[in-house]
């Protein structure tokens, strides 16, 4: 939890997308959790404009309570520690990219 707080609250040049989802996915090579195409698309489209921080709800269940996450996956955008946008539930990757890009451009 502390590492998540530091990621969203420290002063930094980039907004932070907090990605909250269960890691109940098959492990990929190298021991890292497999990422969905939506997450990979967001990284590719917005990687130089936002910092993406993944949170495993299985390992850190308090995150869902702290940020009042009602549905997974959850994408929460923070700017200087303040939540400025959120989407909960599944979403098409292109639509997610457009929504995040629009919000980041308006900051």
Coordinates of N, CA and C in Angstrom, one line a residue:
X1 N 0.8 -1.2 0.0 CA 0.0 0.0 0.0 C 0.9 1.3 0.0
X2 N 1.9 1.2 0.8 CA 2.8 2.4 0.9 C 3.4 2.7 -0.5
X3 N 3.8 1.7 -1.2 CA 4.4 2.0 -2.6 C 3.4 2.6 -3.5
X4 N 2.2 2.2 -3.4 CA 1.1 2.8 -4.2 C 0.9 4.3 -3.8
X5 N 0.9 4.5 -2.5 CA 0.7 5.9 -2.1 C 1.9 6.8 -2.6
X6 N 3.1 6.3 -2.5 CA 4.2 7.1 -3.0 C 4.1 7.3 -4.5
X7 N 3.7 6.3 -5.3 CA 3.6 6.4 -6.7 C 2.6 7.5 -7.1
X8 N 1.5 7.6 -6.4 CA 0.5 8.6 -6.8 C 0.6 10.0 -6.2
X9 N 1.4 10.1 -5.1 CA 1.5 11.3 -4.3 C 2.8 12.1 -4.6
X10 N 3.8 11.4 -5.0 CA 5.1 12.2 -5.1 C 5.0 13.2 -6.3
X11 N 5.6 14.3 -6.2 CA 5.6 15.3 -7.3 C 6.4 14.6 -8.5
X12 N 5.7 14.6 -9.6 CA 6.4 14.0 -10.8 C 5.8 14.7 -12.0
X13 N 6.6 14.6 -13.1 CA 6.1 15.3 -14.3 C 5.0 14.6 -15.0
X14 N 4.8 13.3 -14.7 CA 3.7 12.6 -15.4 C 2.6 12.2 -14.5
X15 N 1.3 12.3 -15.0 CA 0.2 11.8 -14.3 C 0.4 10.3 -14.1
X16 N -0.3 9.7 -13.2 CA -0.2 8.3 -12.9 C -1.5 7.6 -13.2
X17 N -1.5 6.5 -13.9 CA -2.6 5.6 -14.1 C -2.4 4.4 -13.2
X18 N -3.3 4.3 -12.2 CA -3.3 3.2 -11.3 C -4.2 2.1 -11.8
X19 N -3.6 1.0 -12.2 CA -4.4 -0.1 -12.8 C -4.6 -1.1 -11.7
X20 N -5.8 -1.3 -11.3 CA -6.2 -2.2 -10.2 C -6.9 -3.5 -10.8
X21 N -6.2 -4.6 -10.7 CA -6.8 -5.8 -11.2 C -6.3 -7.1 -10.5
X22 N -7.0 -8.2 -10.6 CA -6.5 -9.4 -10.0 C -5.4 -10.1 -10.8
X23 N -4.4 -10.6 -10.2 CA -3.3 -11.2 -11.0 C -3.6 -12.7 -11.2
X24 N -4.8 -13.1 -11.2 CA -5.2 -14.5 -11.3 C -5.0 -15.0 -12.7
X25 N -4.1 -14.5 -13.4 CA -3.8 -14.9 -14.8 C -2.6 -15.8 -14.8
X26 N -2.4 -16.6 -15.9 CA -1.3 -17.4 -16.0 C 0.0 -16.6 -16.0
X27 N 1.0 -17.1 -15.4 CA 2.3 -16.4 -15.3 C 3.0 -16.4 -16.7
X28 N 3.6 -15.3 -17.0 CA 4.3 -15.3 -18.3 C 5.8 -15.6 -18.0
X29 N 6.6 -15.8 -19.0 CA 8.0 -16.1 -18.8 C 8.6 -15.0 -18.0
X30 N 9.6 -15.3 -17.2 CA 10.2 -14.4 -16.3 C 9.6 -14.1 -15.0
X31 N 8.4 -14.8 -14.8 CA 7.8 -14.7 -13.5 C 6.9 -13.5 -13.3
X32 N 6.7 -12.7 -14.4 CA 5.8 -11.5 -14.3 C 4.4 -11.9 -14.7
X33 N 3.4 -11.3 -14.1 CA 2.0 -11.6 -14.5 C 1.8 -11.3 -16.0
X34 N 1.0 -12.1 -16.6 CA 0.7 -11.8 -18.0 C -0.2 -10.5 -18.1
X35 N 0.1 -9.6 -19.1 CA -0.7 -8.4 -19.2 C -1.7 -8.6 -20.3
X36 N -2.9 -7.9 -20.1 CA -3.9 -8.0 -21.1 C -3.5 -7.1 -22.3
X37 N -4.1 -7.4 -23.5 CA -3.9 -6.5 -24.6 C -4.3 -5.1 -24.4
X38 N -5.3 -4.8 -23.5 CA -5.7 -3.5 -23.2 C -4.6 -2.7 -22.5
X39 N -4.0 -3.4 -21.5 CA -2.9 -2.8 -20.7 C -1.7 -2.5 -21.6
X40 N -1.4 -3.5 -22.5 CA -0.3 -3.3 -23.4 C -0.5 -2.2 -24.4
X41 N -1.8 -2.1 -24.8 CA -2.1 -1.0 -25.8 C -2.0 0.4 -25.1
X42 N -2.4 0.4 -23.8 CA -2.3 1.7 -23.1 C -0.9 2.1 -22.9
X43 N 0.0 1.1 -22.5 CA 1.4 1.4 -22.4 C 2.0 1.9 -23.7
X44 N 1.6 1.3 -24.8 CA 2.2 1.7 -26.1 C 1.7 3.1 -26.5
X45 N 0.4 3.3 -26.3 CA -0.1 4.6 -26.7 C 0.2 5.8 -25.8
X46 N 0.3 5.5 -24.5 CA 0.4 6.6 -23.5 C 1.7 6.5 -22.6
X47 N 2.6 5.5 -22.9 CA 3.7 5.3 -22.1 C 4.6 6.5 -21.8
X48 N 4.7 7.4 -22.8 CA 5.6 8.5 -22.6 C 4.8 9.7 -21.9
X49 N 3.5 9.5 -21.8 CA 2.7 10.6 -21.2 C 2.2 10.3 -19.8
X50 N 2.2 9.1 -19.4 CA 1.7 8.7 -18.1 C 2.6 7.6 -17.5
X51 N 2.6 7.5 -16.2 CA 3.2 6.4 -15.5 C 2.1 5.4 -15.2
X52 N 2.3 4.1 -15.6 CA 1.3 3.1 -15.3 C 1.8 2.3 -14.1
X53 N 1.0 2.2 -13.0 CA 1.3 1.5 -11.8 C 0.3 0.4 -11.7
X54 N 0.7 -0.9 -11.7 CA -0.2 -2.0 -11.5 C -0.3 -2.4 -10.1
X55 N -1.5 -2.7 -9.7 CA -1.8 -3.2 -8.3 C -2.5 -4.5 -8.4
X56 N -2.0 -5.5 -7.7 CA -2.5 -6.8 -7.6 C -3.5 -6.9 -6.5
X57 N -4.8 -7.0 -6.7 CA -5.8 -7.0 -5.7 C -5.7 -8.2 -4.8
X58 N -5.1 -9.3 -5.3 CA -4.9 -10.5 -4.5 C -3.9 -10.3 -3.5
X59 N -2.8 -9.6 -3.8 CA -1.7 -9.3 -2.9 C -2.0 -8.1 -2.0
X60 N -2.7 -7.1 -2.5 CA -3.0 -5.9 -1.8 C -4.5 -5.6 -1.8
X61 N -5.3 -6.4 -1.1 CA -6.8 -6.2 -1.2 C -7.2 -4.9 -0.6
X62 N -6.4 -4.3 0.3 CA -6.8 -3.0 0.9 C -6.9 -1.9 -0.2
X63 N -6.2 -2.1 -1.3 CA -6.3 -1.0 -2.4 C -7.7 -0.8 -2.8
X64 N -8.4 -1.9 -3.0 CA -9.8 -1.8 -3.5 C -10.7 -1.0 -2.5
X65 N -10.4 -1.2 -1.2 CA -11.2 -0.5 -0.2 C -10.7 0.9 -0.1
X66 N -9.4 1.2 -0.1 CA -8.9 2.5 0.0 C -9.4 3.4 -1.1
X67 N -9.4 2.9 -2.3 CA -9.8 3.7 -3.5 C -11.3 3.4 -3.9
X68 N -12.0 2.7 -3.0 CA -13.4 2.4 -3.2 C -13.7 1.9 -4.6
X69 N -12.9 0.9 -5.0 CA -13.1 0.2 -6.3 C -14.2 -0.8 -6.2
X70 N -15.2 -0.6 -7.1 CA -16.4 -1.4 -7.1 C -16.4 -2.5 -8.1
X71 N -15.6 -2.3 -9.2 CA -15.6 -3.3 -10.3 C -14.1 -3.4 -10.8
X72 N -13.7 -4.6 -11.2 CA -12.4 -4.8 -11.8 C -12.5 -5.1 -13.2
X73 N -11.5 -4.7 -14.0 CA -10.3 -3.9 -13.6 C -10.8 -2.5 -13.5
X74 N -9.9 -1.7 -12.7 CA -10.2 -0.3 -12.5 C -9.0 0.5 -13.0
X75 N -9.2 1.5 -13.7 CA -8.2 2.4 -14.2 C -8.5 3.8 -13.6
X76 N -7.5 4.2 -12.8 CA -7.7 5.5 -12.0 C -6.5 6.4 -12.4
X77 N -6.8 7.6 -12.8 CA -5.8 8.6 -13.2 C -5.6 9.6 -12.1
X78 N -4.4 9.8 -11.7 CA -4.0 10.7 -10.7 C -3.1 11.8 -11.3
X79 N -3.3 13.0 -10.8 CA -2.4 14.1 -11.2 C -2.0 14.8 -9.9
X80 N -0.7 14.7 -9.6 CA -0.2 15.3 -8.4 C -0.9 14.8 -7.1
X81 N -1.2 13.5 -7.1 CA -1.8 12.9 -6.0 C -3.4 13.0 -5.9
X82 N -4.0 13.7 -6.8 CA -5.4 13.8 -6.8 C -6.1 13.0 -7.9
X83 N -7.1 12.3 -7.6 CA -7.8 11.5 -8.6 C -8.5 12.5 -9.6
X84 N -8.3 12.3 -10.9 CA -8.9 13.2 -11.9 C -9.8 12.5 -12.9
X85 N -9.7 11.1 -12.9 CA -10.5 10.4 -13.8 C -10.5 8.9 -13.4
X86 N -11.6 8.2 -13.7 CA -11.7 6.8 -13.3 C -12.6 6.0 -14.3
X87 N -12.2 4.8 -14.6 CA -13.1 3.9 -15.3 C -13.0 2.5 -14.6
X88 N -14.1 1.9 -14.3 CA -14.2 0.6 -13.7 C -14.9 -0.3 -14.6
X89 N -14.4 -1.6 -14.7 CA -15.0 -2.6 -15.5 C -14.2 -2.7 -16.9
X90 N -14.6 -3.7 -17.6 CA -13.9 -3.9 -18.9 C -14.2 -2.7 -19.9
X91 N -13.3 -2.5 -20.8 CA -13.4 -1.5 -21.7 C -12.5 -1.8 -23.0
X92 N -13.0 -1.4 -24.1 CA -12.3 -1.5 -25.3 C -10.9 -0.8 -25.2
X93 N -9.9 -1.3 -25.7 CA -8.6 -0.7 -25.6 C -8.5 0.6 -26.3
X94 N -9.0 0.7 -27.5 CA -9.0 2.0 -28.2 C -9.7 3.1 -27.5
X95 N -10.9 2.7 -26.9 CA -11.7 3.7 -26.2 C -10.9 4.2 -24.9
X96 N -10.3 3.2 -24.2 CA -9.6 3.6 -23.0 C -8.4 4.5 -23.4
X97 N -7.7 4.2 -24.4 CA -6.6 5.1 -24.9 C -7.1 6.5 -25.2
X98 N -8.2 6.6 -25.9 CA -8.8 7.9 -26.2 C -9.2 8.7 -25.0
X99 N -9.9 8.0 -24.0 CA -10.3 8.7 -22.8 C -9.2 9.2 -22.0
X100 N -8.2 8.3 -21.8 CA -7.0 8.7 -21.0 C -6.3 9.9 -21.7
X101 N -6.1 9.8 -23.0 CA -5.4 10.8 -23.7 C -6.1 12.1 -23.6
X102 N -7.5 12.1 -23.8 CA -8.2 13.4 -23.6 C -8.1 14.0 -22.3
X103 N -8.1 13.1 -21.2 CA -8.0 13.7 -19.9 C -6.6 14.2 -19.6
X104 N -5.6 13.5 -20.1 CA -4.2 13.9 -19.9 C -4.0 15.2 -20.6
X105 N -4.5 15.4 -21.8 CA -4.3 16.6 -22.5 C -5.0 17.8 -21.9
X106 N -6.1 17.5 -21.1 CA -6.8 18.6 -20.4 C -6.1 19.0 -19.1
X107 N -5.1 18.3 -18.6 CA -4.5 18.6 -17.3 C -3.5 19.8 -17.5

